[in-house]
Each structure stands twice: as structure tokens, then as C-alpha cells.
Amino acid sequence: MNTNEKFMMQLDNLFESYFQELRAMSDEDVLDGEAPSSVKARALDMLKSAKAEAGRIRLATARSKMQNAKVAGDDFTANVSLEQAKAYIAQVANDQRFTLAARKLGEMQDEEVMRLYQQIRRLESENPSGSDS
Amino acid sequence: MTPGQRAEARIAELGISDPQDLDIEAISFDAGVQVEYENLIGCEATLVGFGGSAIATIKPSGGRGRERFSIAHELGHWEMHRGNSFQCRVDDPSNNLASDAKLEREADDFASHILMPSTLFTPVIKSFKLPSLKQVEEVADLFQTSMLATTIRLAKIDTLPVVMACYTGTKRRWYIAAPHIPKRWRLKWALDEDSFAYDLLSSGTPCHMPRKQSADAWFENDDAEEFEVLEQCYSPTDGQVLVILYLTDTEMFERGFDPSVGRRR
């Protein structure tokens, strides 16, 4: 678990304990002489700030993971002919687990076909079940 | 939710409150999209996705603004069109405005909003009265977007009485009007010889600051000659001219339907 993920967990724990504390308090204690509307507004502001902070941490985590991400070194095109690669891409184009925005297969240059094939196989190897998470 | 609303919701979710933090590669990575750069042929970008991960391949371009738009466009496809296969188009918002490809327009809208979210973009625009091209360029620098994408967004946020149009040669390619501009005002199809844009195309005379121009140089309506607009223009590529018109005469907003030109679509 990296620093950001630890921080996110701490933030979750903080939310949880704050929520439990609020639940345990009587209405009078929660309001402490204040108007319910101003308590509500302050609580909403706090929640908004906490959400924004959680979002910033999420983005910072993505940035740091992105910088450490390495392109998989496996060459999936090694024993594959151009025709096999084309056939595979055509099959993938009709499979809803895949998203494909590229030129028409017939318009692609050979190099482009092989690059696309490599990327498809790479994604499959990283997530063989094709799950969404 | 519209594509724009989806993009803006993502910006809010990520707590982005400064244009400097609009790191489109990190935003994409967070959504499961890895960005790579390759010299593509006949395409600005491609997208391949499987399950919850995708690779967006972007053609390196001279302008970072254009690359960022391509990334944001592919992210738009990923967020809105996952599980589909379609043909990529050139991800130049200008080309897609001239076409009616629904998915491409949606991805462009998403891109435009995620790179220039209204919460950040509108206050910057509002700080200028009627932005000159130089000021639009400053905004483009701030948001790391192209001049073209920035000017299109400028019209769409609907805070200024602006009409923008693109002419290739002297023929109109596309145009956008801020939604509150009355639809009775019908922009001419051909560049008028009296317009500054015509001067720019024919003799290279620049018009980088808003200058007064008779509205009949721009609009087909018979009563256009009664009004003045502010015109400025630049040439993004050879033979092409982009025009920004400000309709500063409030009476132009009070004129009723003009049966001689019908309604603008």
C-alpha cells in the first residue's frame, strides 16, 4: 500500500468515526444552540471539501502510478502473420468486451495492424478475465 | 447527462480547482486509459480497450494543445462509448463541427469540457470584457488548449454575444453562435469582400483586435446594414480563416423574426 492509498484509508476511517460520533449524539448536542440550517450548511461544506481532497489524492495517485507504469515487454506479434492479426482484430471488433476506435481494417497499413494486435493482446494479458475493475 | 456534464462531473470528483491541475494524462490514467504516442497514419488517435483498461495512441503533433485534445477525445469515447467499435476520425474539433458524426461530436464535447471546465473557464473569460485574440491566446496558454478549441469553447459557454465562423477560401465551412444570439441572424455563406477576414485571406492584412464592421458584411438579413459588429480574425492554416464577431448592439437582440431569411438551424 503506498502513501496515498494509506491516506485514503485514513480518510475513510475519519469519515466513519465522524459519522458514528454524530449518530451517537443527541439532536441538542449536535446543534449546540445553532440553527439547524447553518449546521447543515457547514456539514455540507465540510463534506464537499473532504470529497475534493479525496479526489485530489486520487489524481495524485494516478499521476504517480502513471509515471511508474511500464509498457509490458512481451512481443505478442512474434509468431503471428499479418492475416492472423487482421482476423483477430476483425473478431475483436464484434466483441462487446472490447472498445475499438481505429481506421477500417482494409485501410490500415501492415505496421498499424500489428501495433493494434499487440495492444489488444497486451490488454488481454493484463486482465485475462476482461473484468471492468 | 450530456457529454459536457459528464466531463465536468469528473473534474469536480477529482477536486480540480486550478487549470494547472488539468493533467489530462493523469485524468485518463485514473479512468483506466494509458496514453502512448506513435506516428499514426491517417488518424490523429486510436483507442483500444478491453474490460476496464484501454490504450489511447496519440499521433505526436507540433502543438501540445492538439495532443491534449486528442487524449481528451479518446477519453470521451472510453467514458461514453465503451464496448463499441467505430472508425476513428481526425480529432480536430473543426473537422467534426463540419460533420454530423454523433459519436465524434459527443467525444469532442466531452473533451472540450474536461479541458476547459466551466467552473474554471467561465470566470477567466468573464474577467475580459470582449476578449481580443491576444487574450484568447493567453487563455489557451493557461488551459494548454489550441486556439481553435479555446475559441469554440468561448462561443459555447454563452456569456458573450459571439458568433464564430470558419471559412476555407471564401466559402463557409462551419459556424457557431452563442446560444443566446437570436436565430434570425443568418451568417453569409461566402466571405464578403468588405470583411476584414477577406482582407486577411486575400492580402494577409491582420485583424487581431476587435474592429468595427458593418453587420451587412456578415449577415444576409436586409436590416443588417443598420448595425455594427466587432470583427477579428486569424488564419490557423493556409487558406483558412477563423472569424470572431461580437454583436455589441443590443438592438440586434430585440429584432423579431426575419421572414426573408427564415430561421437559423
Short mmCIF file of C-alpha atoms in Angstrom, two decimals:
data_model
loop_
_atom_site.label_atom_id
_atom_site.label_comp_id
_atom_site.label_asym_id
_atom_site.label_seq_id
_atom_site.Cartn_x
_atom_site.Cartn_y
_atom_site.Cartn_z
CA MET A 1 0.00 0.00 0.00
CA ASN A 2 1.56 3.34 -0.97
CA THR A 3 1.35 6.62 0.96
CA ASN A 4 -1.65 7.93 -0.97
CA GLU A 5 -3.62 4.73 -0.53
CA LYS A 6 -2.82 4.77 3.19
CA PHE A 7 -4.03 8.36 3.34
CA MET A 8 -7.27 7.43 1.55
CA MET A 9 -7.84 4.64 4.08
CA GLN A 10 -7.21 7.05 6.96
CA LEU A 11 -9.67 9.49 5.37
CA ASP A 12 -12.29 6.71 5.13
CA ASN A 13 -11.72 5.86 8.80
CA LEU A 14 -12.08 9.52 9.72
CA PHE A 15 -15.40 9.74 7.85
CA GLU A 16 -16.63 6.60 9.53
CA SER A 17 -15.70 7.71 13.07
CA TYR A 18 -17.17 11.18 12.45
CA PHE A 19 -20.39 9.60 11.22
CA GLN A 20 -20.59 7.20 14.19
CA GLU A 21 -19.94 10.07 16.61
CA LEU A 22 -22.73 12.11 15.04
CA ARG A 23 -25.14 9.18 15.26
CA ALA A 24 -24.40 8.74 18.94
CA MET A 25 -25.05 12.41 19.79
CA SER A 26 -28.45 13.80 20.75
CA ASP A 27 -30.05 16.43 18.48
CA GLU A 28 -29.44 19.10 21.15
CA ASP A 29 -25.75 18.23 21.39
CA VAL A 30 -25.37 18.27 17.60
CA LEU A 31 -26.98 21.69 17.28
CA ASP A 32 -25.37 23.18 20.41
CA GLY A 33 -27.61 26.26 20.20
CA GLU A 34 -27.04 26.78 16.46
CA ALA A 35 -29.74 26.94 13.81
CA PRO A 36 -30.17 23.55 12.06
CA SER A 37 -29.74 25.24 8.66
CA SER A 38 -26.29 26.64 9.50
CA VAL A 39 -25.16 23.30 10.95
CA LYS A 40 -26.37 21.61 7.77
CA ALA A 41 -24.60 24.15 5.55
CA ARG A 42 -21.34 23.76 7.47
CA ALA A 43 -21.56 19.97 7.36
CA LEU A 44 -22.19 20.08 3.61
CA ASP A 45 -19.19 22.39 3.13
CA MET A 46 -17.02 20.03 5.14
CA LEU A 47 -18.23 17.08 3.12
CA LYS A 48 -17.59 18.94 -0.14
CA SER A 49 -14.04 19.84 0.93
CA ALA A 50 -13.35 16.28 2.06
CA LYS A 51 -14.65 14.91 -1.26
CA ALA A 52 -12.50 17.37 -3.21
CA GLU A 53 -9.47 16.40 -1.13
CA ALA A 54 -10.15 12.71 -1.74
CA GLY A 55 -10.39 13.48 -5.48
CA ARG A 56 -7.06 15.32 -5.45
CA ILE A 57 -5.42 12.36 -3.72
CA ARG A 58 -6.96 10.03 -6.30
CA LEU A 59 -5.49 12.16 -9.10
CA ALA A 60 -2.09 12.32 -7.42
CA THR A 61 -2.16 8.52 -7.05
CA ALA A 62 -3.00 8.16 -10.75
CA ARG A 63 -0.15 10.52 -11.66
CA SER A 64 2.36 8.60 -9.59
CA LYS A 65 1.18 5.19 -10.86
CA MET A 66 1.29 6.51 -14.42
CA GLN A 67 4.90 7.60 -14.03
CA ASN A 68 5.85 4.18 -12.70
CA ALA A 69 3.85 2.24 -15.28
CA LYS A 70 6.00 0.41 -17.74
CA VAL A 71 4.84 -0.84 -21.09
CA ALA A 72 4.78 -4.63 -20.98
CA GLY A 73 7.80 -6.00 -22.79
CA ASP A 74 6.19 -9.13 -24.26
CA ASP A 75 6.07 -9.21 -28.02
CA PHE A 76 2.75 -10.81 -28.87
CA THR A 77 3.32 -10.43 -32.59
CA ALA A 78 6.36 -12.74 -32.73
CA ASN A 79 4.67 -15.79 -34.30
CA VAL A 80 1.66 -14.13 -35.82
CA SER A 81 1.14 -13.48 -39.50
CA LEU A 82 -0.44 -10.32 -40.82
CA GLU A 83 -3.53 -12.28 -41.89
CA GLN A 84 -3.89 -13.83 -38.44
CA ALA A 85 -3.60 -10.41 -36.82
CA LYS A 86 -6.24 -8.99 -39.17
CA ALA A 87 -8.60 -11.88 -38.47
CA TYR A 88 -8.15 -11.42 -34.75
CA ILE A 89 -8.84 -7.67 -34.93
CA ALA A 90 -11.98 -8.33 -37.01
CA GLN A 91 -13.18 -10.80 -34.37
CA VAL A 92 -12.45 -8.37 -31.53
CA ALA A 93 -14.33 -5.59 -33.31
CA ASN A 94 -17.53 -7.61 -32.88
CA ASP A 95 -16.92 -8.48 -29.25
CA GLN A 96 -18.57 -6.12 -26.77
CA ARG A 97 -15.86 -6.62 -24.18
CA PHE A 98 -13.61 -4.62 -26.49
CA THR A 99 -13.67 -0.98 -27.46
CA LEU A 100 -12.02 -0.10 -30.72
CA ALA A 101 -11.62 3.27 -32.38
CA ALA A 102 -9.27 2.90 -35.31
CA ARG A 103 -9.18 3.08 -39.07
CA LYS A 104 -11.03 0.50 -41.14
CA LEU A 105 -9.06 -2.75 -41.23
CA GLY A 106 -8.77 -2.56 -45.00
CA GLU A 107 -7.26 0.93 -44.84
CA MET A 108 -4.63 0.15 -42.21
CA GLN A 109 -1.02 -0.28 -43.12
CA ASP A 110 0.62 -3.55 -42.06
CA GLU A 111 2.59 -1.87 -39.30
CA GLU A 112 -0.58 -0.38 -37.89
CA VAL A 113 -2.36 -3.75 -37.93
CA MET A 114 0.48 -5.33 -35.96
CA ARG A 115 0.56 -2.44 -33.46
CA LEU A 116 -3.15 -2.77 -32.84
CA TYR A 117 -2.86 -6.52 -32.47
CA GLN A 118 0.00 -6.08 -29.98
CA GLN A 119 -2.06 -3.61 -27.92
CA ILE A 120 -5.12 -5.89 -27.86
CA ARG A 121 -3.09 -8.88 -26.72
CA ARG A 122 -1.28 -6.78 -24.15
CA LEU A 123 -4.58 -5.63 -22.62
CA GLU A 124 -5.84 -9.21 -22.60
CA SER A 125 -2.70 -10.46 -20.87
CA GLU A 126 -3.00 -7.73 -18.21
CA ASN A 127 -6.61 -8.64 -17.48
CA PRO A 128 -7.41 -12.13 -18.81
CA SER A 129 -10.99 -12.16 -17.47
CA GLY A 130 -11.82 -8.81 -19.08
CA SER A 131 -13.35 -7.63 -15.82
CA ASP A 132 -14.25 -3.97 -15.52
CA SER A 133 -12.27 -3.24 -12.33
CA MET B 1 -26.18 13.58 -18.52
CA THR B 2 -24.76 15.32 -21.54
CA PRO B 3 -21.13 14.63 -22.53
CA GLY B 4 -20.20 18.05 -21.15
CA GLN B 5 -21.90 17.36 -17.82
CA ARG B 6 -20.13 14.02 -17.54
CA ALA B 7 -16.78 15.68 -18.10
CA GLU B 8 -17.49 18.45 -15.61
CA ALA B 9 -18.67 15.91 -13.03
CA ARG B 10 -15.33 14.12 -13.38
CA ILE B 11 -13.46 17.38 -12.80
CA ALA B 12 -15.49 18.01 -9.65
CA GLU B 13 -14.98 14.43 -8.49
CA LEU B 14 -11.22 14.85 -8.79
CA GLY B 15 -11.28 18.10 -6.82
CA ILE B 16 -9.65 20.08 -9.63
CA SER B 17 -9.88 23.79 -8.93
CA ASP B 18 -6.95 25.19 -10.91
CA PRO B 19 -6.29 24.99 -14.68
CA GLN B 20 -2.72 23.90 -13.85
CA ASP B 21 -4.12 20.68 -12.40
CA LEU B 22 -5.90 19.68 -15.61
CA ASP B 23 -3.39 16.90 -16.24
CA ILE B 24 -5.29 15.05 -18.94
CA GLU B 25 -2.92 12.08 -18.97
CA ALA B 26 -3.38 11.53 -15.23
CA ILE B 27 -7.15 12.03 -15.53
CA SER B 28 -7.16 9.41 -18.29
CA PHE B 29 -4.98 7.04 -16.32
CA ASP B 30 -7.37 7.34 -13.39
CA ALA B 31 -10.15 6.24 -15.78
CA GLY B 32 -8.11 3.23 -16.92
CA VAL B 33 -6.66 4.73 -20.10
CA GLN B 34 -2.93 4.64 -20.70
CA VAL B 35 -1.64 7.18 -23.20
CA GLU B 36 1.06 6.32 -25.73
CA TYR B 37 2.50 8.31 -28.62
CA GLU B 38 3.10 6.83 -32.08
CA ASN B 39 3.38 8.18 -35.59
CA LEU B 40 -0.05 7.14 -36.80
CA ILE B 41 -1.06 7.27 -40.43
CA GLY B 42 -4.32 8.89 -41.45
CA CYS B 43 -5.58 9.19 -37.90
CA GLU B 44 -4.90 11.57 -35.03
CA ALA B 45 -5.53 8.92 -32.40
CA THR B 46 -6.74 5.39 -31.80
CA LEU B 47 -8.29 3.69 -28.81
CA VAL B 48 -8.22 0.03 -27.86
CA GLY B 49 -9.95 -1.11 -24.70
CA PHE B 50 -10.62 -4.41 -23.00
CA GLY B 51 -12.52 -4.78 -19.73
CA GLY B 52 -11.68 -1.74 -17.64
CA SER B 53 -8.38 -0.83 -19.31
CA ALA B 54 -7.57 0.90 -22.53
CA ILE B 55 -4.67 2.28 -24.53
CA ALA B 56 -5.05 5.58 -26.34
CA THR B 57 -2.43 6.07 -29.01
CA ILE B 58 -1.85 9.66 -29.97
CA LYS B 59 -0.06 11.00 -33.01
CA PRO B 60 2.63 13.44 -31.83
CA SER B 61 1.82 16.90 -33.07
CA GLY B 62 3.62 20.19 -33.06
CA GLY B 63 1.07 21.61 -30.66
CA ARG B 64 0.52 20.28 -27.16
CA GLY B 65 -3.00 21.70 -27.24
CA ARG B 66 -3.91 19.45 -30.13
CA GLU B 67 -2.40 16.37 -28.46
CA ARG B 68 -4.27 17.11 -25.25
CA PHE B 69 -7.50 17.46 -27.19
CA SER B 70 -6.91 14.07 -28.85
CA ILE B 71 -6.31 12.42 -25.46
CA ALA B 72 -9.44 14.03 -24.01
CA HIS B 73 -11.43 13.00 -27.11
CA GLU B 74 -10.37 9.34 -26.72
CA LEU B 75 -11.18 9.53 -23.00
CA GLY B 76 -14.62 10.75 -24.03
CA HIS B 77 -15.08 7.68 -26.25
CA TRP B 78 -13.93 5.47 -23.39
CA GLU B 79 -16.32 7.03 -20.92
CA MET B 80 -19.33 7.17 -23.22
CA HIS B 81 -18.92 4.59 -25.98
CA ARG B 82 -17.27 1.67 -24.21
CA GLY B 83 -17.90 -1.69 -25.86
CA ASN B 84 -18.35 -0.20 -29.32
CA SER B 85 -16.13 -0.41 -32.36
CA PHE B 86 -16.05 2.52 -34.70
CA GLN B 87 -13.86 4.25 -37.16
CA CYS B 88 -11.56 6.94 -35.84
CA ARG B 89 -11.74 10.37 -37.34
CA VAL B 90 -9.31 13.19 -37.38
CA ASP B 91 -9.76 14.63 -33.92
CA ASP B 92 -9.72 18.22 -34.96
CA PRO B 93 -12.80 19.86 -33.45
CA SER B 94 -13.03 21.95 -36.56
CA ASN B 95 -13.45 18.89 -38.81
CA ASN B 96 -16.03 17.34 -36.53
CA LEU B 97 -18.04 20.56 -36.46
CA ALA B 98 -18.29 20.34 -40.21
CA SER B 99 -19.55 16.76 -39.98
CA ASP B 100 -22.58 15.16 -38.39
CA ALA B 101 -20.85 12.20 -36.80
CA LYS B 102 -22.71 11.91 -33.49
CA LEU B 103 -20.15 9.89 -31.56
CA GLU B 104 -17.33 12.19 -32.64
CA ARG B 105 -19.24 15.28 -31.64
CA GLU B 106 -20.01 13.75 -28.26
CA ALA B 107 -16.35 12.93 -27.73
CA ASP B 108 -15.44 16.47 -28.79
CA ASP B 109 -17.93 17.96 -26.34
CA PHE B 110 -16.56 15.80 -23.57
CA ALA B 111 -13.00 16.83 -24.49
CA SER B 112 -13.88 20.50 -24.61
CA HIS B 113 -15.48 20.40 -21.15
CA ILE B 114 -12.83 18.29 -19.47
CA LEU B 115 -10.02 20.53 -20.74
CA MET B 116 -11.93 23.77 -20.14
CA PRO B 117 -14.49 23.06 -17.41
CA SER B 118 -16.97 25.89 -17.00
CA THR B 119 -16.13 26.28 -13.29
CA LEU B 120 -12.60 27.32 -14.28
CA PHE B 121 -13.04 28.62 -17.82
CA THR B 122 -16.04 30.93 -17.43
CA PRO B 123 -14.54 33.12 -14.67
CA VAL B 124 -11.40 33.61 -16.76
CA ILE B 125 -13.46 34.64 -19.80
CA LYS B 126 -15.64 36.90 -17.69
CA SER B 127 -12.56 38.75 -16.49
CA PHE B 128 -12.28 40.15 -20.03
CA LYS B 129 -14.99 42.33 -21.48
CA LEU B 130 -14.78 41.22 -25.09
CA PRO B 131 -11.63 39.11 -25.39
CA SER B 132 -9.25 40.02 -28.17
CA LEU B 133 -7.40 37.25 -29.99
CA LYS B 134 -4.33 38.02 -27.88
CA GLN B 135 -6.39 37.45 -24.73
CA VAL B 136 -7.89 34.26 -26.15
CA GLU B 137 -4.32 33.13 -26.77
CA GLU B 138 -3.49 33.80 -23.10
CA VAL B 139 -6.49 31.69 -22.07
CA ALA B 140 -5.35 28.93 -24.46
CA ASP B 141 -1.91 29.02 -22.83
CA LEU B 142 -3.42 28.82 -19.37
CA PHE B 143 -5.56 25.78 -20.23
CA GLN B 144 -2.95 24.29 -22.61
CA THR B 145 -5.50 24.07 -25.37
CA SER B 146 -5.36 25.03 -29.04
CA MET B 147 -6.61 28.43 -30.16
CA LEU B 148 -9.32 26.68 -32.16
CA ALA B 149 -10.64 24.60 -29.27
CA THR B 150 -10.50 27.64 -26.99
CA THR B 151 -12.44 29.89 -29.35
CA ILE B 152 -15.09 27.20 -29.93
CA ARG B 153 -15.50 26.85 -26.17
CA LEU B 154 -15.67 30.62 -25.86
CA ALA B 155 -18.76 30.67 -28.08
CA LYS B 156 -20.39 27.71 -26.37
CA ILE B 157 -20.24 28.99 -22.78
CA ASP B 158 -22.79 31.60 -23.82
CA THR B 159 -21.55 34.50 -21.73
CA LEU B 160 -20.57 36.68 -24.69
CA PRO B 161 -22.57 37.86 -27.73
CA VAL B 162 -20.26 35.95 -30.02
CA VAL B 163 -20.52 34.25 -33.39
CA MET B 164 -17.52 32.42 -34.76
CA ALA B 165 -17.08 31.00 -38.20
CA CYS B 166 -14.52 29.20 -40.26
CA TYR B 167 -14.08 29.89 -43.97
CA THR B 168 -11.98 27.83 -46.34
CA GLY B 169 -11.17 30.04 -49.23
CA THR B 170 -14.22 32.25 -49.34
CA LYS B 171 -16.74 29.51 -48.53
CA ARG B 172 -18.11 29.00 -45.06
CA ARG B 173 -17.21 25.65 -43.56
CA TRP B 174 -18.94 25.88 -40.21
CA TYR B 175 -20.06 28.38 -37.67
CA ILE B 176 -21.14 28.51 -34.04
CA ALA B 177 -23.19 31.20 -32.37
CA ALA B 178 -23.55 31.66 -28.63
CA PRO B 179 -26.95 30.12 -27.85
CA HIS B 180 -28.47 33.46 -26.78
CA ILE B 181 -27.82 35.09 -30.16
CA PRO B 182 -31.20 35.42 -31.93
CA LYS B 183 -31.59 32.77 -34.57
CA ARG B 184 -32.89 35.35 -37.06
CA TRP B 185 -29.31 36.46 -37.81
CA ARG B 186 -28.21 34.43 -40.81
CA LEU B 187 -24.49 34.34 -41.47
CA LYS B 188 -23.41 34.61 -45.10
CA TRP B 189 -22.14 31.52 -46.91
CA ALA B 190 -19.46 33.40 -48.82
CA LEU B 191 -16.92 35.84 -47.42
CA ASP B 192 -17.90 39.39 -48.17
CA GLU B 193 -15.22 41.46 -49.88
CA ASP B 194 -15.75 44.20 -47.32
CA SER B 195 -14.91 41.96 -44.37
CA PHE B 196 -11.54 42.08 -42.65
CA ALA B 197 -11.42 38.30 -42.96
CA TYR B 198 -11.46 38.69 -46.74
CA ASP B 199 -8.53 41.13 -46.48
CA LEU B 200 -6.65 38.63 -44.34
CA LEU B 201 -7.18 35.85 -46.86
CA SER B 202 -6.51 37.90 -49.95
CA SER B 203 -3.67 40.17 -48.82
CA GLY B 204 -2.59 38.92 -45.40
CA THR B 205 -3.79 42.07 -43.63
CA PRO B 206 -4.11 41.06 -39.96
CA CYS B 207 -7.11 41.89 -37.79
CA HIS B 208 -6.11 40.65 -34.35
CA MET B 209 -8.09 43.23 -32.38
CA PRO B 210 -11.87 43.59 -32.48
CA ARG B 211 -12.65 46.27 -35.10
CA LYS B 212 -15.94 47.88 -36.03
CA GLN B 213 -17.56 46.46 -39.11
CA SER B 214 -20.95 46.95 -40.72
CA ALA B 215 -23.11 43.93 -39.87
CA ASP B 216 -24.17 43.59 -43.51
CA ALA B 217 -20.65 42.37 -44.31
CA TRP B 218 -21.58 39.29 -42.28
CA PHE B 219 -25.31 38.77 -42.21
CA GLU B 220 -27.75 38.13 -45.05
CA ASN B 221 -30.60 39.96 -43.33
CA ASP B 222 -31.87 43.09 -45.10
CA ASP B 223 -31.72 45.15 -41.91
CA ALA B 224 -28.12 44.12 -41.13
CA GLU B 225 -26.85 47.39 -42.59
CA GLU B 226 -28.42 49.22 -39.65
CA PHE B 227 -25.96 47.66 -37.23
CA GLU B 228 -22.29 47.37 -36.48
CA VAL B 229 -20.46 44.36 -35.11
CA LEU B 230 -16.89 43.91 -33.89
CA GLU B 231 -14.83 41.66 -36.13
CA GLN B 232 -11.47 39.99 -35.54
CA CYS B 233 -9.91 37.09 -37.38
CA TYR B 234 -6.86 34.91 -37.77
CA SER B 235 -5.63 32.27 -40.12
CA PRO B 236 -4.95 28.92 -38.37
CA THR B 237 -3.77 27.28 -41.60
CA ASP B 238 -3.11 28.43 -45.13
CA GLY B 239 -6.29 29.30 -46.99
CA GLN B 240 -8.43 29.12 -43.89
CA VAL B 241 -9.72 31.97 -41.78
CA LEU B 242 -11.39 31.91 -38.39
CA VAL B 243 -13.60 34.85 -37.57
CA ILE B 244 -14.89 36.03 -34.22
CA LEU B 245 -17.77 38.50 -34.31
CA TYR B 246 -19.13 40.29 -31.28
CA LEU B 247 -22.69 41.54 -31.58
CA THR B 248 -22.40 44.54 -29.30
CA ASP B 249 -25.52 46.43 -30.42
CA THR B 250 -28.28 45.40 -28.01
CA GLU B 251 -30.90 46.26 -30.61
CA MET B 252 -29.74 43.26 -32.63
CA PHE B 253 -31.20 41.14 -29.83
CA GLU B 254 -34.54 42.89 -29.91
CA ARG B 255 -35.34 42.50 -33.60
CA GLY B 256 -38.08 39.99 -34.31
CA PHE B 257 -38.22 37.10 -36.74
CA ASP B 258 -36.97 37.94 -40.22
CA PRO B 259 -39.09 36.06 -42.79
CA SER B 260 -36.72 36.98 -45.60
CA VAL B 261 -34.02 34.61 -44.26
CA GLY B 262 -36.05 32.10 -42.24
CA ARG B 263 -34.56 30.64 -39.11
CA ARG B 264 -31.02 29.62 -38.37
CA ARG B 265 -30.78 25.92 -37.69
#
